[in-house]
mmCIF file of C-alpha atoms (C1' of nucleotides) in Angstrom:
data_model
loop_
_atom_site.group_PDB
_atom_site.id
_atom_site.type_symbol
_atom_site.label_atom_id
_atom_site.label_comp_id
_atom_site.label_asym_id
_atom_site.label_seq_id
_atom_site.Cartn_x
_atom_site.Cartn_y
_atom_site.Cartn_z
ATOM 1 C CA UNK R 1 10.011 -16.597 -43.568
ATOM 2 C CA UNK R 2 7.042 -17.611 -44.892
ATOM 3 C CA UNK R 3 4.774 -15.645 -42.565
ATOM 4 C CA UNK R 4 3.163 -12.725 -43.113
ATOM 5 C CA UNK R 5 3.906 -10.498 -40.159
ATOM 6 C CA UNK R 6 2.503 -7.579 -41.860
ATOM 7 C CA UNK R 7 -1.038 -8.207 -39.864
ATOM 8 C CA UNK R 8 1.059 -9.374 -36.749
ATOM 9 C CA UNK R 9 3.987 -8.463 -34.462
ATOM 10 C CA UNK R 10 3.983 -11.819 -33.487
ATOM 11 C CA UNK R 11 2.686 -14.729 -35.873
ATOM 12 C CA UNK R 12 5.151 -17.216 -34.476
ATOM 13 C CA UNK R 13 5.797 -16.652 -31.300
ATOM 14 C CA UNK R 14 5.100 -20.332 -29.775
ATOM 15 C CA UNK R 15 6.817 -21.332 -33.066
ATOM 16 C CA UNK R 16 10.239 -19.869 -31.387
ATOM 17 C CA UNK R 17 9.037 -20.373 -28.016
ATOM 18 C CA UNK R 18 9.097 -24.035 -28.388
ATOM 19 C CA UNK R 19 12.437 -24.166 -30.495
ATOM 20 C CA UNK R 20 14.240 -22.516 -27.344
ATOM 21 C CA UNK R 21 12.560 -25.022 -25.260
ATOM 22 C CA UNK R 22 13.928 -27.562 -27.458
ATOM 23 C CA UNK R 23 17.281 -25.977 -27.708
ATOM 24 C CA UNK R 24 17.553 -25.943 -24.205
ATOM 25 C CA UNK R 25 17.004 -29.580 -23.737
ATOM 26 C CA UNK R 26 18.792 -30.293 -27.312
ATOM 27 C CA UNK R 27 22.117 -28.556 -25.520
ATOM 28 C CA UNK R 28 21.874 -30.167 -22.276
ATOM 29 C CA UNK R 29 21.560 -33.705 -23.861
ATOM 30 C CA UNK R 30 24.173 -32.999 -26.130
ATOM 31 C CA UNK R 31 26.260 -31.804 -23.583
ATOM 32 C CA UNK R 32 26.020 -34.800 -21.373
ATOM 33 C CA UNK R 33 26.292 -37.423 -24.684
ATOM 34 C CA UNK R 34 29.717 -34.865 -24.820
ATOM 35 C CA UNK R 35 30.874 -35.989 -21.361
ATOM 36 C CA UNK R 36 29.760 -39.224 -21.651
ATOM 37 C CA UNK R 37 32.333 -39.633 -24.446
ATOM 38 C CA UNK R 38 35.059 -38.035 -23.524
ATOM 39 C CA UNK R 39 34.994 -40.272 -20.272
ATOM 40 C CA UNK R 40 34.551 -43.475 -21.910
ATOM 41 C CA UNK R 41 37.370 -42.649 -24.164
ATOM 42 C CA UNK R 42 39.606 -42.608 -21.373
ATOM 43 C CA UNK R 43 38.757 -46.031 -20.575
ATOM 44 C CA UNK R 44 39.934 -47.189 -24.113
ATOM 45 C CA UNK R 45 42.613 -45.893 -25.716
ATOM 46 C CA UNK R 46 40.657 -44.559 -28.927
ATOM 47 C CA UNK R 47 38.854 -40.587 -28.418
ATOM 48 C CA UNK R 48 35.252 -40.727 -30.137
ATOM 49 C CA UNK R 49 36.858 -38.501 -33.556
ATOM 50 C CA UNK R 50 39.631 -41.560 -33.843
ATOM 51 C CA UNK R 51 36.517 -44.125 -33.856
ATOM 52 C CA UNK R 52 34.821 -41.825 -36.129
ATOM 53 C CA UNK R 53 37.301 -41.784 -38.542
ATOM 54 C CA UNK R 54 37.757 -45.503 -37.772
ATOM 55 C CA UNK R 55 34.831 -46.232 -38.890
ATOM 56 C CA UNK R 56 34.397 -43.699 -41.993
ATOM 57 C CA UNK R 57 37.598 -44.704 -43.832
ATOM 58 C CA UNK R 58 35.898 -48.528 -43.053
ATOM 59 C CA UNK R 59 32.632 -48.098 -44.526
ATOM 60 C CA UNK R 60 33.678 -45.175 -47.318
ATOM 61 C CA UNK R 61 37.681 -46.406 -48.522
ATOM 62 C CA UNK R 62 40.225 -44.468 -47.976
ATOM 63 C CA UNK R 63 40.768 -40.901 -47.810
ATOM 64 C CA UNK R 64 42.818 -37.906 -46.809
ATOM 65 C CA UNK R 65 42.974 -36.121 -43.831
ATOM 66 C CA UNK R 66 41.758 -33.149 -45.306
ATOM 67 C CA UNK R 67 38.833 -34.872 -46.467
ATOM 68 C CA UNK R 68 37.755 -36.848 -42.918
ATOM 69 C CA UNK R 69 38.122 -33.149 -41.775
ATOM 70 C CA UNK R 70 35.154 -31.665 -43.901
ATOM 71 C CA UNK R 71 33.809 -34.711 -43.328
ATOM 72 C CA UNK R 72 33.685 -34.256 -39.752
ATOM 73 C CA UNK R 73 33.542 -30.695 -39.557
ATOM 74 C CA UNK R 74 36.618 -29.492 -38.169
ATOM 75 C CA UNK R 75 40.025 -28.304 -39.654
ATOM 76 C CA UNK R 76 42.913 -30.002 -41.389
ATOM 77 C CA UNK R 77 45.006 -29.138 -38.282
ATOM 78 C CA UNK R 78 42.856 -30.829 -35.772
ATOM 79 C CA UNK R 79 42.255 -33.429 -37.628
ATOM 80 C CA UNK R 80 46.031 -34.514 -38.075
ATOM 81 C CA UNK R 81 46.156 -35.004 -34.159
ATOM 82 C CA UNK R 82 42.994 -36.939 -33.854
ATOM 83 C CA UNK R 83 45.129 -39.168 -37.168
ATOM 84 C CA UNK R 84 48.932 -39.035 -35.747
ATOM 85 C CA UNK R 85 48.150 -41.269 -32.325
ATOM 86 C CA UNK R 86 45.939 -44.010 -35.041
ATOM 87 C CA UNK R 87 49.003 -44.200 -36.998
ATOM 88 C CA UNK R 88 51.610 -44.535 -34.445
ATOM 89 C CA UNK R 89 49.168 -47.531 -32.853
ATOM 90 C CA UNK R 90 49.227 -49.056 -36.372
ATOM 91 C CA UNK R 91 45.505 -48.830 -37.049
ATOM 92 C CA UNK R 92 46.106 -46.708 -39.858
ATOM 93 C CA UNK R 93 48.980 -46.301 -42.784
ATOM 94 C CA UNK R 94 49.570 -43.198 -45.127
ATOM 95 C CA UNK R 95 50.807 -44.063 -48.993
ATOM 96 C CA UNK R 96 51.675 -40.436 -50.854
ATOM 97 C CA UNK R 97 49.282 -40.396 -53.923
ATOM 98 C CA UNK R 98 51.327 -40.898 -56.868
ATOM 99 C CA UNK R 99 49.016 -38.025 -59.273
ATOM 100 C CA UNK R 100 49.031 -35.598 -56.180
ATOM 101 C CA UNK R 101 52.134 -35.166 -54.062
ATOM 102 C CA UNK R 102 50.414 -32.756 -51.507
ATOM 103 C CA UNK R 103 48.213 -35.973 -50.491
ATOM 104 C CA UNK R 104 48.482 -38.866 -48.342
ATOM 105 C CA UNK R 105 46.469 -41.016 -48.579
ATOM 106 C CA UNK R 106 44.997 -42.717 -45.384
ATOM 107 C CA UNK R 107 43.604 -46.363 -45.128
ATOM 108 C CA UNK R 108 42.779 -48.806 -42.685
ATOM 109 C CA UNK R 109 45.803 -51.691 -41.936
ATOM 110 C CA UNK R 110 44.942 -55.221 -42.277
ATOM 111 C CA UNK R 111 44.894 -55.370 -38.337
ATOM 112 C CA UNK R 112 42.477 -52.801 -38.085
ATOM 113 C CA UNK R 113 40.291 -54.560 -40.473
ATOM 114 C CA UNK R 114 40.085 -57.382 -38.712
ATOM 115 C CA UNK R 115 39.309 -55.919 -35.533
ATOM 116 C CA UNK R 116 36.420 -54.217 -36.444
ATOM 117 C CA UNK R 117 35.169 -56.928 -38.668
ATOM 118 C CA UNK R 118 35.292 -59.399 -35.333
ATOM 119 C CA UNK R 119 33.031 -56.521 -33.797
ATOM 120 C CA UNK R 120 35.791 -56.098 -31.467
ATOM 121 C CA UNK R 121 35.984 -52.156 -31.861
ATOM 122 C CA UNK R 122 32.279 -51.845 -31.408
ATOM 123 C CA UNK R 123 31.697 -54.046 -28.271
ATOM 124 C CA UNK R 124 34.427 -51.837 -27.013
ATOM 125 C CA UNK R 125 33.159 -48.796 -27.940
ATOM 126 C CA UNK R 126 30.188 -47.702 -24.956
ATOM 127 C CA UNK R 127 27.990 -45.496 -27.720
ATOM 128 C CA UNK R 128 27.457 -49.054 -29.844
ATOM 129 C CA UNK R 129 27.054 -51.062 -27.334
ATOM 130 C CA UNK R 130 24.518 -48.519 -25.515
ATOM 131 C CA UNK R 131 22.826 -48.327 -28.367
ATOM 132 C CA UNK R 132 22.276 -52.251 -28.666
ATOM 133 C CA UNK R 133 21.470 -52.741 -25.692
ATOM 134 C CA UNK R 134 19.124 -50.111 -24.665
ATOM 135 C CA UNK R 135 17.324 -49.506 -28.016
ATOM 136 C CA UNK R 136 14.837 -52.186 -29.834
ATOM 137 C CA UNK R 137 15.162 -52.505 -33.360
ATOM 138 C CA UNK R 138 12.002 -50.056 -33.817
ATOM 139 C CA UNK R 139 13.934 -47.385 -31.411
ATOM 140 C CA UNK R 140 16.829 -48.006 -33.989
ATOM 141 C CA UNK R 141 15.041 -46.882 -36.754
ATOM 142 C CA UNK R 142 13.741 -43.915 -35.000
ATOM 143 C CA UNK R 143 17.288 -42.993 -33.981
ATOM 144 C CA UNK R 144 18.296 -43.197 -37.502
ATOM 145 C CA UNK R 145 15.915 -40.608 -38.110
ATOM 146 C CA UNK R 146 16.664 -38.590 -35.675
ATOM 147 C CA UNK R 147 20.193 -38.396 -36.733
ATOM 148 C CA UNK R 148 18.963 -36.702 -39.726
ATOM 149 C CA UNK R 149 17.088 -34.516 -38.106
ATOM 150 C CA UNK R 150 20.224 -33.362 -36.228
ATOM 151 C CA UNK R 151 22.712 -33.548 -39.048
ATOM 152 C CA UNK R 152 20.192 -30.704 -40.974
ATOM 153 C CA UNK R 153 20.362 -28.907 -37.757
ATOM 154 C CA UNK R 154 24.491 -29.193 -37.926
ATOM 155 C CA UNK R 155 24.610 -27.877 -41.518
ATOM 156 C CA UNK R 156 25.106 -24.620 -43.063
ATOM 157 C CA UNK L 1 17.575 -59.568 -23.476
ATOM 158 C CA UNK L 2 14.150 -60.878 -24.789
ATOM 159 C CA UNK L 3 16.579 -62.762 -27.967
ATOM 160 C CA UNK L 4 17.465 -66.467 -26.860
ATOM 161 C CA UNK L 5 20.862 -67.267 -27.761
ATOM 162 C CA UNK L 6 21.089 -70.484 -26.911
ATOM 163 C CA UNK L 7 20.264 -71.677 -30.352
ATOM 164 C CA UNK L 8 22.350 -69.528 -32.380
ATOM 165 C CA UNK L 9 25.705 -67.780 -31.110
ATOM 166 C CA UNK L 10 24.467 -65.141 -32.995
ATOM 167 C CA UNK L 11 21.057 -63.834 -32.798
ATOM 168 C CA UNK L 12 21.802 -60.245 -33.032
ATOM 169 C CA UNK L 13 24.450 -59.669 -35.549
ATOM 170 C CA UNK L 14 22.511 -57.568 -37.282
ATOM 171 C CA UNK L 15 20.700 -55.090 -34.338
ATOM 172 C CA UNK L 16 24.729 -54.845 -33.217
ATOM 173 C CA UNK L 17 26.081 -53.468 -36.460
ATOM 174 C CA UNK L 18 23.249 -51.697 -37.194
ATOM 175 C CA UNK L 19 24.246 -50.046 -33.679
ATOM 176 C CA UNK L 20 27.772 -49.513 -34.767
ATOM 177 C CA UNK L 21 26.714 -47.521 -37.404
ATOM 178 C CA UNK L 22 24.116 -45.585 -35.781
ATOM 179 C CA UNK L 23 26.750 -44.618 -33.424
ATOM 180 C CA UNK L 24 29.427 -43.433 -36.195
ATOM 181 C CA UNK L 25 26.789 -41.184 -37.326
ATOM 182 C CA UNK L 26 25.549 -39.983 -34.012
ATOM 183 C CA UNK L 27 29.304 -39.713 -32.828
ATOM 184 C CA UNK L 28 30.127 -37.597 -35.628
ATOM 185 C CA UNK L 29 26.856 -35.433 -35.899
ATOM 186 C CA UNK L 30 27.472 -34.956 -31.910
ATOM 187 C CA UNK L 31 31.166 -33.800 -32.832
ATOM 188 C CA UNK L 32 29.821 -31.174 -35.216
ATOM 189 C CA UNK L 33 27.395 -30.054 -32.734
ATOM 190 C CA UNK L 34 29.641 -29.315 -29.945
ATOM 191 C CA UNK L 35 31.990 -27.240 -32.317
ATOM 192 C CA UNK L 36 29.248 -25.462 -33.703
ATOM 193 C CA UNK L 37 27.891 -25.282 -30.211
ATOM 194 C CA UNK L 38 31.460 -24.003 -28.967
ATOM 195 C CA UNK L 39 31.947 -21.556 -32.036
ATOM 196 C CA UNK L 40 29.004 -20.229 -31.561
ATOM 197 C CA UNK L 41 29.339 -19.234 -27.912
ATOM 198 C CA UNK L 42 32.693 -16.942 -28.637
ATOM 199 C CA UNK L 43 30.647 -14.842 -30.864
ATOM 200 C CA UNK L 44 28.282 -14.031 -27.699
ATOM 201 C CA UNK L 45 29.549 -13.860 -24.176
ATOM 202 C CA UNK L 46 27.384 -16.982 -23.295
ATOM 203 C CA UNK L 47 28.816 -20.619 -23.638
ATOM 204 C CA UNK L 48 26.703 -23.418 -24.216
ATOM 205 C CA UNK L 49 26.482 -24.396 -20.514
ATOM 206 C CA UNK L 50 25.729 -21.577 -19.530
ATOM 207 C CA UNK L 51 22.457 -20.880 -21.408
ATOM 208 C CA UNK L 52 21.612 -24.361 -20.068
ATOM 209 C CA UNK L 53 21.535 -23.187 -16.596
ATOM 210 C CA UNK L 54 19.989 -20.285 -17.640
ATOM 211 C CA UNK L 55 16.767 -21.773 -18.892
ATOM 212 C CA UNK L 56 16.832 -24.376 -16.625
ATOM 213 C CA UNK L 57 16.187 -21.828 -13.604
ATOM 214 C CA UNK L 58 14.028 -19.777 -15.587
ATOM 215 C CA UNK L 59 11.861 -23.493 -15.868
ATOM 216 C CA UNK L 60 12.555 -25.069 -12.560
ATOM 217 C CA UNK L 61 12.945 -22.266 -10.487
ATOM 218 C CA UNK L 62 15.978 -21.486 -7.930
ATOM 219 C CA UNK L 63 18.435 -24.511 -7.346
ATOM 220 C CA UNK L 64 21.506 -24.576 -5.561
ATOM 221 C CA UNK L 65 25.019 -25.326 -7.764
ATOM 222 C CA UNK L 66 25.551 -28.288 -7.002
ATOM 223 C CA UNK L 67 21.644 -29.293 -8.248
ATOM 224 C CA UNK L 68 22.082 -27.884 -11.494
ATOM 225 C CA UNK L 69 25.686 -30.386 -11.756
ATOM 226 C CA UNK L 70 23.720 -33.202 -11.345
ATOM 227 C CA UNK L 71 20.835 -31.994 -13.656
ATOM 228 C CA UNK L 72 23.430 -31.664 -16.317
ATOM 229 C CA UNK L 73 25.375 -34.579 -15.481
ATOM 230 C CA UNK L 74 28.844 -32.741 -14.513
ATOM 231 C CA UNK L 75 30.974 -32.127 -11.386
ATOM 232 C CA UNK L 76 30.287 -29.424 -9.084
ATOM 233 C CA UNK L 77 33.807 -27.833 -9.424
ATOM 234 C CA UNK L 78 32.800 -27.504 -12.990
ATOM 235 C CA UNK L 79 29.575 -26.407 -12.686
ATOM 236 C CA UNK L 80 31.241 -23.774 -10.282
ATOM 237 C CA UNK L 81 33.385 -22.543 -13.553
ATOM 238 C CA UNK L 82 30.094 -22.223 -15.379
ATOM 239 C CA UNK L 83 28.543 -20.072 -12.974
ATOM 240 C CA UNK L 84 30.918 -17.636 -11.676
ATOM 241 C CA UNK L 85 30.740 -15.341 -15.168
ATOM 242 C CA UNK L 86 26.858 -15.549 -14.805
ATOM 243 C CA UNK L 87 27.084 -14.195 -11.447
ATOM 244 C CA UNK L 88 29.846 -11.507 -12.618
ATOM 245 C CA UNK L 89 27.209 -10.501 -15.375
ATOM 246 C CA UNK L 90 24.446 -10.228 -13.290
ATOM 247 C CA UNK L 91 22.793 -12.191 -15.024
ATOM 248 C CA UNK L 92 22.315 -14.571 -11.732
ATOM 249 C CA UNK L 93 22.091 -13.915 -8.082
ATOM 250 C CA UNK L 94 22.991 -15.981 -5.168
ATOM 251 C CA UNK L 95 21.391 -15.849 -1.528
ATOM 252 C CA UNK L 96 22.502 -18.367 1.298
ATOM 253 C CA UNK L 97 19.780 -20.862 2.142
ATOM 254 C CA UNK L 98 18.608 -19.692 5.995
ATOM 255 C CA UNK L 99 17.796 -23.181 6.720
ATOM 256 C CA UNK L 100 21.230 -24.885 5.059
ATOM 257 C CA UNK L 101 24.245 -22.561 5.723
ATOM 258 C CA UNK L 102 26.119 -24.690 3.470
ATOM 259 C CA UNK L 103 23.726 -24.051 0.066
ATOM 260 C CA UNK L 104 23.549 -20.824 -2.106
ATOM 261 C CA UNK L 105 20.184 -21.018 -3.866
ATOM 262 C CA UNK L 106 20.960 -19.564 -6.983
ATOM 263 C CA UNK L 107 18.262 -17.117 -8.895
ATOM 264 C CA UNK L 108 17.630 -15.467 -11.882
ATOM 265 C CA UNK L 109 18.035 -11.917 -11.899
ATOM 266 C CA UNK L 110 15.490 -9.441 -12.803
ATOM 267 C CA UNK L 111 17.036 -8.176 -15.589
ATOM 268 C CA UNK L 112 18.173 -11.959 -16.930
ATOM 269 C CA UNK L 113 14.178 -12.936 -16.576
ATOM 270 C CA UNK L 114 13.381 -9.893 -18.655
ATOM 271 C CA UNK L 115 16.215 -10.773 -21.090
ATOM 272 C CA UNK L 116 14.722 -14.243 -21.616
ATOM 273 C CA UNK L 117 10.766 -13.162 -21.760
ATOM 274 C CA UNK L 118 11.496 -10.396 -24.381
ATOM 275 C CA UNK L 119 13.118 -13.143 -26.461
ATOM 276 C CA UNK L 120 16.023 -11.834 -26.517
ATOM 277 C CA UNK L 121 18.366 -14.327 -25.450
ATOM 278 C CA UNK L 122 16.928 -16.624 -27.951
ATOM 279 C CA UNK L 123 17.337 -14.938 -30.755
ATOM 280 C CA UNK L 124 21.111 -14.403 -30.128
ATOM 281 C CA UNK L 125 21.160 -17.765 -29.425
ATOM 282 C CA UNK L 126 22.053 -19.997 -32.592
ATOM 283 C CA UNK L 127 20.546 -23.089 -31.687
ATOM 284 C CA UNK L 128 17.158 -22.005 -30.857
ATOM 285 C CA UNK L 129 17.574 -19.686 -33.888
ATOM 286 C CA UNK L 130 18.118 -22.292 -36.198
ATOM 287 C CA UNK L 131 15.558 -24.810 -34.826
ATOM 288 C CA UNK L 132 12.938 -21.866 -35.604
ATOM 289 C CA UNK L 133 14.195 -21.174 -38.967
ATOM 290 C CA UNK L 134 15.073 -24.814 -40.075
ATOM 291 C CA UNK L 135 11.810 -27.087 -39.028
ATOM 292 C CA UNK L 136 8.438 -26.796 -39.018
ATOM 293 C CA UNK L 137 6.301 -27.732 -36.512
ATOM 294 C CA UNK L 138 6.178 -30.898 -37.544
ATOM 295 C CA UNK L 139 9.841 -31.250 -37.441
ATOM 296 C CA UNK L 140 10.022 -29.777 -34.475
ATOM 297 C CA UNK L 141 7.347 -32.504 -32.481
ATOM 298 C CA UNK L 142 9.739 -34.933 -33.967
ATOM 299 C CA UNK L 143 12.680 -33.492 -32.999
ATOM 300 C CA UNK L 144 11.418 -33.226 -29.281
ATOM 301 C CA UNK L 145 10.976 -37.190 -29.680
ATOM 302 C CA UNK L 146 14.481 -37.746 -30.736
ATOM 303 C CA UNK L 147 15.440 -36.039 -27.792
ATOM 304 C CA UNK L 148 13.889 -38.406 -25.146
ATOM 305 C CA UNK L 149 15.385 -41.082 -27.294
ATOM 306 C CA UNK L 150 18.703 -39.343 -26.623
ATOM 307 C CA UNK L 151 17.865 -38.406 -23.295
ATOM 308 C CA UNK L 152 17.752 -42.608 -22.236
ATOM 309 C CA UNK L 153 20.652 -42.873 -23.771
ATOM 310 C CA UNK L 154 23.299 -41.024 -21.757
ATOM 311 C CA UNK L 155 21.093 -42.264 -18.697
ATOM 312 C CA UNK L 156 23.207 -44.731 -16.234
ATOM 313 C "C1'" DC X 1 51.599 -16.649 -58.755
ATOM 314 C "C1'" DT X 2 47.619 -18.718 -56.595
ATOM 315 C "C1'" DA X 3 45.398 -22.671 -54.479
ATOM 316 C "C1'" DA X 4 45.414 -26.859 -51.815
ATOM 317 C "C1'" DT X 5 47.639 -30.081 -48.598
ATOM 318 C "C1'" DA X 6 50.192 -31.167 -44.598
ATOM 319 C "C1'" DT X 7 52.470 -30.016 -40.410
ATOM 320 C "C1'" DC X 8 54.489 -27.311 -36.515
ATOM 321 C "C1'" DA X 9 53.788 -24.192 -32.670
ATOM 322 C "C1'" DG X 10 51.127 -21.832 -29.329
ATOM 323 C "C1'" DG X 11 46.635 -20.819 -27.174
ATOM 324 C "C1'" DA X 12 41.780 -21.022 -25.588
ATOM 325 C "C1'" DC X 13 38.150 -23.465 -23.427
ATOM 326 C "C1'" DA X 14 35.569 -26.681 -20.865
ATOM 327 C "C1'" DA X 15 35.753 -30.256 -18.505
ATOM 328 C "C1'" DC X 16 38.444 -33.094 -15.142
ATOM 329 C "C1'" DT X 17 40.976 -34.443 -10.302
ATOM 330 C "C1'" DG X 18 42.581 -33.336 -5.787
ATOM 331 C "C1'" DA X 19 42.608 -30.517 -1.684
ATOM 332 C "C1'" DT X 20 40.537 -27.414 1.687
ATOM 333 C "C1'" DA X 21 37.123 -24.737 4.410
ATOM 334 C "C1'" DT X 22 32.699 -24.722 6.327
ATOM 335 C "C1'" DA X 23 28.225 -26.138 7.805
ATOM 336 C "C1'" DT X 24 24.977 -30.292 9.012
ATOM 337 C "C1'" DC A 1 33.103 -37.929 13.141
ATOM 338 C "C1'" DA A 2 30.826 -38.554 8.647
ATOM 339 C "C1'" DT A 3 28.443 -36.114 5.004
ATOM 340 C "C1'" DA A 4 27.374 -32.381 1.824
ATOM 341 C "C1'" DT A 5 28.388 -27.926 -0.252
ATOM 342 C "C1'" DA A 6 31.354 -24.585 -2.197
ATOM 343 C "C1'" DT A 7 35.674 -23.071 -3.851
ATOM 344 C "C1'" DC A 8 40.767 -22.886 -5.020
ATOM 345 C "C1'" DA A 9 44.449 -24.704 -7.789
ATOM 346 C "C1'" DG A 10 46.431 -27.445 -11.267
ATOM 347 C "C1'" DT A 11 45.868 -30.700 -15.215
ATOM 348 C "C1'" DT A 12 44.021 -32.798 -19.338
ATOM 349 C "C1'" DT A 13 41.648 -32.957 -23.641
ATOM 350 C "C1'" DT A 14 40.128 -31.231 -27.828
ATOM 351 C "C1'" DC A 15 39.883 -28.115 -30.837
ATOM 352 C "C1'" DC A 16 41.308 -23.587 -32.382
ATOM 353 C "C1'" DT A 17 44.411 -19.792 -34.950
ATOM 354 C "C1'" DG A 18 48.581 -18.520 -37.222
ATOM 355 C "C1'" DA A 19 52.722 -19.594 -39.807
ATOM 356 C "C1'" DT A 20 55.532 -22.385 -42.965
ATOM 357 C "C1'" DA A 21 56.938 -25.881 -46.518
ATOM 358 C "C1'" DT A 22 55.653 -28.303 -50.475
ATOM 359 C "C1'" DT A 23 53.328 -29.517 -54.601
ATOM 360 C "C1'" DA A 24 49.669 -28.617 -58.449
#
DNA sequence: CTAATATCAGGACAACTGATATAT
DNA sequence: CATATATCAGTTTTCCTGATATTA
């Protein structure tokens, strides 16, 4: 705290006052953008954490599952049945590392490649295409931002 | 659409995949939130939608459950499941609307209203907690921006 | 032997769908 | 009778915890 509430029970009170107000409003949006998800993932076949890791292990190589866990925040366990259904569709492959035995190492199959290179997977997927279509390119940029914001807000 | 495609088949390459990845990040920042929303709620006896409601009446005033559904974007029946502990707690009080037999205009209890003005449900809240302690005001205006930008998004 | 990876099994939670009772 | 609210019951989804095997 940087405040000296030596001189004052209260030096931030509209400080906090105004970060419940935004929690409030932060949790509700979040919590409908949850829904919103989950029911357009029905629609495809692919849950928003398989397109997430769909698109990681596209933009940042291949990696393990442990690894797209931290990455994504959750544990090794859940993240080897968000993996198992990608696999068995053929989207992804595991080779065994040849230094490391414990690892397998997950990338993207040619045929998964492709289909998110032909922007297939993204007009698909409602969050892109919402995006695109509802926000300019300025509105883009302030997203980005914002995404920041909330990933500080997400870590430790 | 204000592009013109008629000239090029495609205009908007660029605005779409800059979409695609603003949605892998805001997918998987939006995945970390809800767990850290979700772990966050077993510690206290309050789940995320919960508090929602909570501040909500405490701002709006009285609303009936199948109001506050809509207001978060979620089905009555659930919104049912969301209430009934808040009720049990007495933390929320119901009394049948004299004009509607059908409503229950749902209140704030005297004791939840005192809960929330002392500050005390924020601070055992981690969200608002850690909006207070993580950004400034500054952050925080910016922040409340992101959220509208949000807010259009999981519109219809 | 300790640490890290992967996987299996069981469980909790928050939302869903469908059905029913009641009041307008 | 059609509509809106509330509630009961059962299901699904996603992630969790705990336990075990394997390799470094």
């Amino acid at each position: 705290m940087i405040y000296n509430s030596s001189m004052n029970d209260r030096p931030d009170i509209s400080h906090s006052a105004r970060a419940s107000a935004l929690a409030a409003e932060l949790r509700s949006v979040a919590g409908k953008l949850k829904r919103r998800l989950q029911e357009q993932s029905s629609v495809g076949d692919l849950t928003s954490s398989q397109i997430a890791v769909l698109l990681r292990l596209e933009k940042e190589g291949p990696a393990t599952a442990s690894n797209l866990a931290r990455a994504e925040g959750m544990r090794p366990q859940s993240m080897g049945s968000v993996i198992a259904p990608l696999e068995a569709a053929g989207l992804l492959s595991g080779t065994a590392d040849p230094n490391d035995g414990r690892q397998t190492l997950l990338s993207l199959t040619e045929a998964c490649r492709k289909l998110i290179q032909e922007g297939r997977a993204a007009r698909q997927d409602w969050l892109s295409r919402s995006i695109a279509e509802k926000f300019s390119a300025r509105d883009q940029e302030r997203l980005a931002s914002a995404i920041e914001l909330l990933k500080r807000l997400v870590e430790d």
